[in-house]
GROMACS .gro file of C-alpha atoms in nm:
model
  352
    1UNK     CA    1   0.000   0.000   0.000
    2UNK     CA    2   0.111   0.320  -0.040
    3UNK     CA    3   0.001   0.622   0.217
    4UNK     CA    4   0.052   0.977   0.241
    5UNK     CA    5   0.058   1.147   0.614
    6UNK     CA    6  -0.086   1.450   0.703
    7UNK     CA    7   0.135   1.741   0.682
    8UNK     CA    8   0.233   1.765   0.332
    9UNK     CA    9   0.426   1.460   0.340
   10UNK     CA   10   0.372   1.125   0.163
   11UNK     CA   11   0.423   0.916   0.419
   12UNK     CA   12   0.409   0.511   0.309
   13UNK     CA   13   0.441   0.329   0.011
   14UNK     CA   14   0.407  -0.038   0.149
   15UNK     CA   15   0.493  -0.364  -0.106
   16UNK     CA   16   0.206  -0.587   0.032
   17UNK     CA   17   0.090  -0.952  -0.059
   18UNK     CA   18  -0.239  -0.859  -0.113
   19UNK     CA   19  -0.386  -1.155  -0.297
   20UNK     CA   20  -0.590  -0.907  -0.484
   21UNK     CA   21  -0.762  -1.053  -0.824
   22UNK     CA   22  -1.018  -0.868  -0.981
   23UNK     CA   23  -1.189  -0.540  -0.847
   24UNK     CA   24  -1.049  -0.447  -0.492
   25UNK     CA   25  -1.290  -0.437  -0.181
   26UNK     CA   26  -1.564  -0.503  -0.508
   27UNK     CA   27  -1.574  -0.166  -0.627
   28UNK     CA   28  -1.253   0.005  -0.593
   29UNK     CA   29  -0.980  -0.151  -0.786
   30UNK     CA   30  -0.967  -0.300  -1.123
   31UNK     CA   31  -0.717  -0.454  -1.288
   32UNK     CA   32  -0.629  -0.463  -1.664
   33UNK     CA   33  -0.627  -0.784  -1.852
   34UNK     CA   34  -0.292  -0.746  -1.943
   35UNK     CA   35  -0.185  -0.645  -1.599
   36UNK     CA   36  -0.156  -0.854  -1.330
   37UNK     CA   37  -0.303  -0.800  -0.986
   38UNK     CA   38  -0.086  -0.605  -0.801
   39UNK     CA   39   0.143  -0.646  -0.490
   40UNK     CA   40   0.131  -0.320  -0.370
   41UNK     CA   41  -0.097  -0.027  -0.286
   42UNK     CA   42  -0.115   0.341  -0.184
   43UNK     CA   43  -0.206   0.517   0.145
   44UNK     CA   44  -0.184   0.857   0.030
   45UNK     CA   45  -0.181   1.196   0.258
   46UNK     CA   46  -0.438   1.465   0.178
   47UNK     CA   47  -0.327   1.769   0.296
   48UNK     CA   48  -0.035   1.911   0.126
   49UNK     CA   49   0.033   1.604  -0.087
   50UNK     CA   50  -0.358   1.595  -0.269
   51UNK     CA   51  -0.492   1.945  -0.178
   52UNK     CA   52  -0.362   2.291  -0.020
   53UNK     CA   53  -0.681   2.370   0.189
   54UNK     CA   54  -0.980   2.384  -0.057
   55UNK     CA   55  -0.746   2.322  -0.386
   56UNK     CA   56  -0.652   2.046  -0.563
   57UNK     CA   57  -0.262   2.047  -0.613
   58UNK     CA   58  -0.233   1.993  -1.031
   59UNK     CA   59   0.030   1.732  -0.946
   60UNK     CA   60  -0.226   1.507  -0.752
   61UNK     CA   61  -0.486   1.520  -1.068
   62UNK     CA   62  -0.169   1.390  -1.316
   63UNK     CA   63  -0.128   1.132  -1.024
   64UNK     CA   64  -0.477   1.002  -1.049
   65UNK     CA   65  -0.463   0.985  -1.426
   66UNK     CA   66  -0.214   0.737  -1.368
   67UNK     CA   67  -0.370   0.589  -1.097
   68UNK     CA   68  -0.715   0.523  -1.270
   69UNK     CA   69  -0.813   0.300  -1.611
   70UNK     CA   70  -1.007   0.409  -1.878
   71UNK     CA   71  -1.334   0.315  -1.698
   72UNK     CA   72  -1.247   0.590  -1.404
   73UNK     CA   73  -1.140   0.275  -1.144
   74UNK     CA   74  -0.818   0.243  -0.960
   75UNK     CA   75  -0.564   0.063  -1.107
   76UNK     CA   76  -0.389  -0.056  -0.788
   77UNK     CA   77  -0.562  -0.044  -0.443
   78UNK     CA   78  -0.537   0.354  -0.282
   79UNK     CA   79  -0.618   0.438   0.032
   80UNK     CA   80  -0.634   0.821   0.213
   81UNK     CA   81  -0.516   0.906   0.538
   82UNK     CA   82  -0.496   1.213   0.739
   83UNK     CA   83  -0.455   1.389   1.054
   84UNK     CA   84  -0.779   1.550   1.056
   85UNK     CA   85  -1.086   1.452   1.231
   86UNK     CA   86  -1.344   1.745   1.247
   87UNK     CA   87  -1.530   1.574   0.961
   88UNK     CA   88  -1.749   1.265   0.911
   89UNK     CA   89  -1.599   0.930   0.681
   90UNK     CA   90  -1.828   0.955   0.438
   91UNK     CA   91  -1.805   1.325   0.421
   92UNK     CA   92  -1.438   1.310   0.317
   93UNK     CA   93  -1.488   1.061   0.100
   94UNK     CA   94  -1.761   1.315  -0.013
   95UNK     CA   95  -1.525   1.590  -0.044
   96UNK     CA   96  -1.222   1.393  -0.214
   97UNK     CA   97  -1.480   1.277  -0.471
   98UNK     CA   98  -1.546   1.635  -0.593
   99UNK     CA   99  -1.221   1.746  -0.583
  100UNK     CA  100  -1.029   1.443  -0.743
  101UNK     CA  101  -1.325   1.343  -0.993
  102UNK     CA  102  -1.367   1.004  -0.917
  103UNK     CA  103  -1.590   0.800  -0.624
  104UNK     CA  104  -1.343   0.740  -0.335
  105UNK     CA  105  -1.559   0.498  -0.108
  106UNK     CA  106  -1.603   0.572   0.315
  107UNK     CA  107  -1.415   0.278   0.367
  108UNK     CA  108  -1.108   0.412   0.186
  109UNK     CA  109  -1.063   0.733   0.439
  110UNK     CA  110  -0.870   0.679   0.766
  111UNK     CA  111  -0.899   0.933   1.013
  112UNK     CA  112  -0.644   1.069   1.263
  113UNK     CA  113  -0.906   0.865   1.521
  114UNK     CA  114  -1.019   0.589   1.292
  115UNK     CA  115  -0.808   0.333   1.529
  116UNK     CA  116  -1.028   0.407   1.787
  117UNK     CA  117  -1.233   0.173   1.683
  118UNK     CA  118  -1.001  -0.096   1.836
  119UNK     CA  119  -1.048   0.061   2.206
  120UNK     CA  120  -1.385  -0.148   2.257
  121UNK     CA  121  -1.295  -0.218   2.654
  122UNK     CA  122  -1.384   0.199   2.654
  123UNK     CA  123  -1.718   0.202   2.431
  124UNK     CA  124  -1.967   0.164   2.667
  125UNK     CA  125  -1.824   0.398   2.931
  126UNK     CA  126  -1.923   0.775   2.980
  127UNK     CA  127  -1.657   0.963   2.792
  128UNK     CA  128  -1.588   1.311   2.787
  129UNK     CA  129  -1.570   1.435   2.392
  130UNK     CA  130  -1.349   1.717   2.314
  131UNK     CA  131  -1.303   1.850   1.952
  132UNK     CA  132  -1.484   2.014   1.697
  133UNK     CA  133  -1.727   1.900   1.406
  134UNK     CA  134  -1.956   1.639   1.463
  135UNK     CA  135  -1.813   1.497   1.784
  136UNK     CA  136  -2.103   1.288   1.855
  137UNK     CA  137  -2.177   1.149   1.564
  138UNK     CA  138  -1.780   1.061   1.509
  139UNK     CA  139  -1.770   0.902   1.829
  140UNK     CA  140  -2.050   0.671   1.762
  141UNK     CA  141  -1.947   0.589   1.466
  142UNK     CA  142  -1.590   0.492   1.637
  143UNK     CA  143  -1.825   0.267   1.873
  144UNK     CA  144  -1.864   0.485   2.207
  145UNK     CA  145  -2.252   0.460   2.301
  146UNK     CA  146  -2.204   0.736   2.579
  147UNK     CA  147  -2.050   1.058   2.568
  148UNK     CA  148  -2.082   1.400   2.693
  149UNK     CA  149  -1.959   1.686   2.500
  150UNK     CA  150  -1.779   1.955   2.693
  151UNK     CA  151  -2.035   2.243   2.603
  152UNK     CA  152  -2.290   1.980   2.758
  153UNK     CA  153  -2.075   1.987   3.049
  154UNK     CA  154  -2.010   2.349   3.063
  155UNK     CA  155  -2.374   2.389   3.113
  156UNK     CA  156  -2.393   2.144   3.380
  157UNK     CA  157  -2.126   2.289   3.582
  158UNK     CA  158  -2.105   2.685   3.470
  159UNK     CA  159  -1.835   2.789   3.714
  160UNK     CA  160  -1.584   2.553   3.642
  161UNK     CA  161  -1.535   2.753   3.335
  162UNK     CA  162  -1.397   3.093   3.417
  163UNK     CA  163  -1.175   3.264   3.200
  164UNK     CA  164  -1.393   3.430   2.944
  165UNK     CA  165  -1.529   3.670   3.125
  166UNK     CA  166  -1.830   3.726   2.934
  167UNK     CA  167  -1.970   3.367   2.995
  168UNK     CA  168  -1.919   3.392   3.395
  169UNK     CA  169  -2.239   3.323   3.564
  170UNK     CA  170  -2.350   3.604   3.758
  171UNK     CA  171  -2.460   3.366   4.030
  172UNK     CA  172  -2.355   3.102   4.204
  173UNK     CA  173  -2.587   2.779   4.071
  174UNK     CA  174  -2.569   2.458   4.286
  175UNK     CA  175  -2.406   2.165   4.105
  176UNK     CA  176  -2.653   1.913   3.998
  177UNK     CA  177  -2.668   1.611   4.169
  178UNK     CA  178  -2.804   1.398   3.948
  179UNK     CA  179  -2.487   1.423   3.679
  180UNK     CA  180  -2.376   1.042   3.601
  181UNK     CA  181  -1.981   1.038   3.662
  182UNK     CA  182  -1.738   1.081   3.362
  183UNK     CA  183  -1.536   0.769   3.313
  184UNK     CA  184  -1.282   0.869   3.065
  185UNK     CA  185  -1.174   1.124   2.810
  186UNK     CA  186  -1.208   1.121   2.404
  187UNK     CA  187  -0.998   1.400   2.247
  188UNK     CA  188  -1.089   1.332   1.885
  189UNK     CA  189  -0.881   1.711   1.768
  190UNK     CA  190  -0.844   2.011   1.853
  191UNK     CA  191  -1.109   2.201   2.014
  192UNK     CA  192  -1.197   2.567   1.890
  193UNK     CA  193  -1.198   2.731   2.281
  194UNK     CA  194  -0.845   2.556   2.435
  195UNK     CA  195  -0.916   2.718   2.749
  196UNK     CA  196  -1.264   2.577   2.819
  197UNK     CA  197  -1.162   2.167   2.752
  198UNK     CA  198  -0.849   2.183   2.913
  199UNK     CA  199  -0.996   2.326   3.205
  200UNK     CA  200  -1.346   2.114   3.234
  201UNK     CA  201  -1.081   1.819   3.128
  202UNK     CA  202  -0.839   1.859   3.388
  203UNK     CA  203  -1.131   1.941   3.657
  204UNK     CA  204  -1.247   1.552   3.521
  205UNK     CA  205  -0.913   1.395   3.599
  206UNK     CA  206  -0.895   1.572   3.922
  207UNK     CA  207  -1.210   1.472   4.039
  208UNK     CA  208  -1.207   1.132   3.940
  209UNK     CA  209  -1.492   1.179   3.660
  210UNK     CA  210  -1.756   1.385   3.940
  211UNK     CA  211  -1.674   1.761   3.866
  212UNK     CA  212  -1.810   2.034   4.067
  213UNK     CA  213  -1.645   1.803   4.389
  214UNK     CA  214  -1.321   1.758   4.572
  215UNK     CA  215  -1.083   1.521   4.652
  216UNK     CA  216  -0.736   1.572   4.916
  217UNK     CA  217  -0.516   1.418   4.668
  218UNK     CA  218  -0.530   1.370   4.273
  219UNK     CA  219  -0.652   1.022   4.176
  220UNK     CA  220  -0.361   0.815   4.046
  221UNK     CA  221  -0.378   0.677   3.807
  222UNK     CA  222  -0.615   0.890   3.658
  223UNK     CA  223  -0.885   0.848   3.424
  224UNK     CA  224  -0.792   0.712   3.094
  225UNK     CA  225  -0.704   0.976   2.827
  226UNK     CA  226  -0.775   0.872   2.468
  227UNK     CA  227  -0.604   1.100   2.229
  228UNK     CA  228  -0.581   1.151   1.876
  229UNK     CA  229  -0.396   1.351   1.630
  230UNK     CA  230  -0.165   1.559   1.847
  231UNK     CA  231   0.079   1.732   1.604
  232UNK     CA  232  -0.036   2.065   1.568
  233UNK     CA  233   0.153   2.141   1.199
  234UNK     CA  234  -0.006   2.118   0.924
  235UNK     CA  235  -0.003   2.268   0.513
  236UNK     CA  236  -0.297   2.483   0.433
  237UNK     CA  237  -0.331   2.794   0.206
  238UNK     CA  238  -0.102   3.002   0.437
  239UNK     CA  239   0.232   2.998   0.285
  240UNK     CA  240   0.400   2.926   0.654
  241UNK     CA  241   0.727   2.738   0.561
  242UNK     CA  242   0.782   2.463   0.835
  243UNK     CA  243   0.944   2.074   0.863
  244UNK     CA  244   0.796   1.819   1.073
  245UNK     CA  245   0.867   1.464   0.924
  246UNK     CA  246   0.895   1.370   1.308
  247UNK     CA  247   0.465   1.279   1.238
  248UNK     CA  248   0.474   1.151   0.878
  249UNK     CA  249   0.797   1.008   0.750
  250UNK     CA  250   0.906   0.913   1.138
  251UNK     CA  251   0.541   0.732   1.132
  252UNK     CA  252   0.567   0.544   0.788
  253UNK     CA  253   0.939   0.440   0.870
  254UNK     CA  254   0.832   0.292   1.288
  255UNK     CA  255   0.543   0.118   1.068
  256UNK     CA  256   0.741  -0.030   0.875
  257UNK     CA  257   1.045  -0.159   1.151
  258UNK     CA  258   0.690  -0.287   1.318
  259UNK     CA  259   0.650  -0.479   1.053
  260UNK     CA  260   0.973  -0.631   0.985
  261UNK     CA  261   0.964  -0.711   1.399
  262UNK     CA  262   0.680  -0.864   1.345
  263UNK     CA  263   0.758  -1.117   1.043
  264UNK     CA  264   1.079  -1.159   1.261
  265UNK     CA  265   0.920  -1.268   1.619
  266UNK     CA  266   0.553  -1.366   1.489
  267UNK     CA  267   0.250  -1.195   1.626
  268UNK     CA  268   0.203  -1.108   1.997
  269UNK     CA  269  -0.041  -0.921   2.217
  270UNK     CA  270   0.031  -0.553   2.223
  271UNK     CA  271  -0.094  -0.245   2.379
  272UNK     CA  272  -0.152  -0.176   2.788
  273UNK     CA  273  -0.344  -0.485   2.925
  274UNK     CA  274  -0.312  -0.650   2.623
  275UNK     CA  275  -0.564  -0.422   2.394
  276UNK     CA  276  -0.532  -0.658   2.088
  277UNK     CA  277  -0.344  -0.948   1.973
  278UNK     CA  278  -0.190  -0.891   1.629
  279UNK     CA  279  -0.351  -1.071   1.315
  280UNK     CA  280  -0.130  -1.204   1.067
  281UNK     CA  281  -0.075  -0.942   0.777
  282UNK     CA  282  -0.034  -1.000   0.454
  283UNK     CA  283   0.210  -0.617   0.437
  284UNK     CA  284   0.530  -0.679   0.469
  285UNK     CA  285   0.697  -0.357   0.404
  286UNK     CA  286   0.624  -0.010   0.423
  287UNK     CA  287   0.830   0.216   0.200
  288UNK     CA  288   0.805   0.637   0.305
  289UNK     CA  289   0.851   0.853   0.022
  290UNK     CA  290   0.849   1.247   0.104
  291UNK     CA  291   0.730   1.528  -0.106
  292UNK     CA  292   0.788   1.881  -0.135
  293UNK     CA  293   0.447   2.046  -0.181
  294UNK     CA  294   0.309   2.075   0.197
  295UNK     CA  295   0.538   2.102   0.484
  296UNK     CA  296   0.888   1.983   0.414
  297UNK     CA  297   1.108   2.233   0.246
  298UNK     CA  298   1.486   2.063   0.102
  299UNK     CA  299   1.573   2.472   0.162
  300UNK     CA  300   1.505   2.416   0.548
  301UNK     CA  301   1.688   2.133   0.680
  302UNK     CA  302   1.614   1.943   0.983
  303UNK     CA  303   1.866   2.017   1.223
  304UNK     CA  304   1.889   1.677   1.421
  305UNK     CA  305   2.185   1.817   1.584
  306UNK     CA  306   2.262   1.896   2.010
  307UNK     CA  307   2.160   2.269   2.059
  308UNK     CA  308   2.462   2.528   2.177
  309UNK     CA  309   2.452   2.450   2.541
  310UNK     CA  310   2.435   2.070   2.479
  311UNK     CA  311   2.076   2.011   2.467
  312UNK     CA  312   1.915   1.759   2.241
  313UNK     CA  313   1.667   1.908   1.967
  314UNK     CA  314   1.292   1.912   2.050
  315UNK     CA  315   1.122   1.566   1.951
  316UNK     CA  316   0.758   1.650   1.863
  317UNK     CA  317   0.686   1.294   1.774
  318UNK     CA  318   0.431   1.037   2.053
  319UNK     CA  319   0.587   1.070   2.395
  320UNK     CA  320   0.610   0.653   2.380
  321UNK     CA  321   0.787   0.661   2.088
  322UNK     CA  322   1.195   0.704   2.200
  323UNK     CA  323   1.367   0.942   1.906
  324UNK     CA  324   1.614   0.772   1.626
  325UNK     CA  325   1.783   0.941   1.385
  326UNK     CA  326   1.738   0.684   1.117
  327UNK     CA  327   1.310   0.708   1.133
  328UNK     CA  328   1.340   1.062   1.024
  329UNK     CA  329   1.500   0.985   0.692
  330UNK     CA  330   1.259   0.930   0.416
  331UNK     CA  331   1.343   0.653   0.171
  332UNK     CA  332   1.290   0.892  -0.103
  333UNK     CA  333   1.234   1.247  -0.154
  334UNK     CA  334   1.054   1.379  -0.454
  335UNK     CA  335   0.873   1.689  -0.603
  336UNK     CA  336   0.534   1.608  -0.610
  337UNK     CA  337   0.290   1.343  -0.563
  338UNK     CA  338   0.293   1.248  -0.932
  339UNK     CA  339   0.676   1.179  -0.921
  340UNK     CA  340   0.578   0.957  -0.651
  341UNK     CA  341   0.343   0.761  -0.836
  342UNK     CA  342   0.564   0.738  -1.113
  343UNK     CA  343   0.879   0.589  -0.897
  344UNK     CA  344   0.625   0.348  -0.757
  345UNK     CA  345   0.518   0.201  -1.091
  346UNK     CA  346   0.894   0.190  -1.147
  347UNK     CA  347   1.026   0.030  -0.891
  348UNK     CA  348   0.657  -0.210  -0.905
  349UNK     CA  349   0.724  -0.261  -1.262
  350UNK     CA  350   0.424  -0.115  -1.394
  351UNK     CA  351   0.362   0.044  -1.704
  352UNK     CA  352   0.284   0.414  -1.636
   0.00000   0.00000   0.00000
């Protein structure tokens, strides 16, 4: 498969064993009769690989003219990932199919909190939702029956918020007591008031999930946190020149030493408490290739280098993740996202 991050950057192209033959997924994917099936696929990027906000980067329409047949279906199995998560599935898949001119299916749009999905032990508890879009519906869809948003909770418990001025109560309201307890946290993006969720969230964890009450120390450990797409760089239409491969090409390249681990030692249970045990994959590599029309700049190098004073440079990557210099280097670094498709076929074999 091959995927591009969010951020500009094309993050994976993975050689996989699909066992395709045929039409991918039944609709998606069909190959020529003088092609064979593939053994390899895309996971493209949106943002600054396909589009630059609202537009369509020229490149990425060349890309899918390679990408597509003469009937308007893919050629080789293409999925689209990013960062973002203010929106519903379908309504990316929506929005990519206007701007790219061809269906893209809801199954072939992953979410910065798609892998949610995964955390059923959590879907039945009363979670505290913080983002923006449709938070409710998204966390349905991701399999949580009960949540509270925070502006539900902010009305429930008006003093705990208290630094816009203009939304202090003028009185003093008792809490209710009737408010079910809060049981964990969902942060599904970024939230459009900061001040507001961090402060109802924090008065959650502190209280052990009953704000509006007090306890003598802070509950440890706290209430779980689930959080999702927390690199804060991105490529829109402002031209703001910046380099983080630490979240695509640092992802794409851990993905694929995961994967080599795993073909190595076999499958085993992962996660805290044992969240899933791996399924045997038919990937076996993942391949990052890095473009130049969203965040990275070759002008502005990466400075992996000990500050003066001897300090190490800022990781901005998971805080589980331990920094190596070797994840940050893409396999390849090209122009555009047509480039990329054309190095692909290359390298694949395929006629172009």
């Amino acid at each position: 498969m091959a995927a591009l991050g969010g951020f500009g950057l094309w993050r994976w192209a993975a050689r996989a064993a699909l066992g395709l033959r045929g039409r991918w997924s039944g609709r998606g994917y069909a190959a020529g009769p003088a092609q064979s099936p593939p053994t390899f696929g895309f996971l493209l990027d949106i943002d600054g690989v396909l589009v630059r906000g609202h537009r369509v980067i020229p490149a990425a329409l060349e890309a899918f003219r390679r990408l597509l047949d003469s009937q308007g279906q893919l050629r080789v199995p293409v999925v689209f990932v990013t960062n973002a998560g203010n929106i519903l599935q379908h309504g990316k898949a929506q929005e990519l199919s206007a701007l790219l001119g061809f269906k893209v299916e809801p199954d072939q749009v992953i979410l910065s909190h798609s892998p949610m999905k995964l955390f059923s032990q959590y879907h039945r508890r009363r979670m505290l939702v913080s983002g923006q879009g449709p938070l409710v519906e998204n966390a349905r869809a991701l399999g949580f029956e009960n949540v509270v948003t925070v502006d539900e909770l902010r009305a429930a418990f008006p003093v705990l918020d208290m630094v816009d001025l203009q939304r202090r109560p003028k009185t003093t309201p008792l809490p209710p007591s009737d408010f079910p307890a809060i049981e964990g946290v969902l942060l599904l993006g970024e939230p459009v008031r900061w001040e507001t969720s961090l402060q109802l969230i924090m008065d959650v964890l502190l209280s052990n999930g009953n704000p509006g009450t007090g306890l003598a120390t802070a509950p440890y450990p706290h209430l779980p946190v689930l959080a999702s797409n927390m690199d804060l760089l991105w490529m829109a239409e402002a031209k703001m020149p910046s380099d983080n491969p630490m979240s695509d090409v640092y992802g794409a390249n851990l993905f694929h030493q995961y994967l080599q681990m795993v073909k190595h030692d076999g499958a085993q249970e992962l996660g805290a408490g044992g969240l899933w045990k791996q399924r045997p994959s038919a990937t076996q590599s993942c391949t990052s290739i890095l473009v130049c029309t969203g965040v990275y700049s070759p002008k502005v190098p990466v400075s992996t280098e000990p500050a003066q004073g001897g300090e190490e440079p800022p990781f901005h990557g998971h805080r589980d993740f331990r920094f190596s210099q070797e994840l940050m280097e893409a396999s390849h670094i090209v122009h555009d996202v047509d480039e990329a498709v054309q190095l692909v076929f290359h390298k694949e074999g395929w006629a172009l």
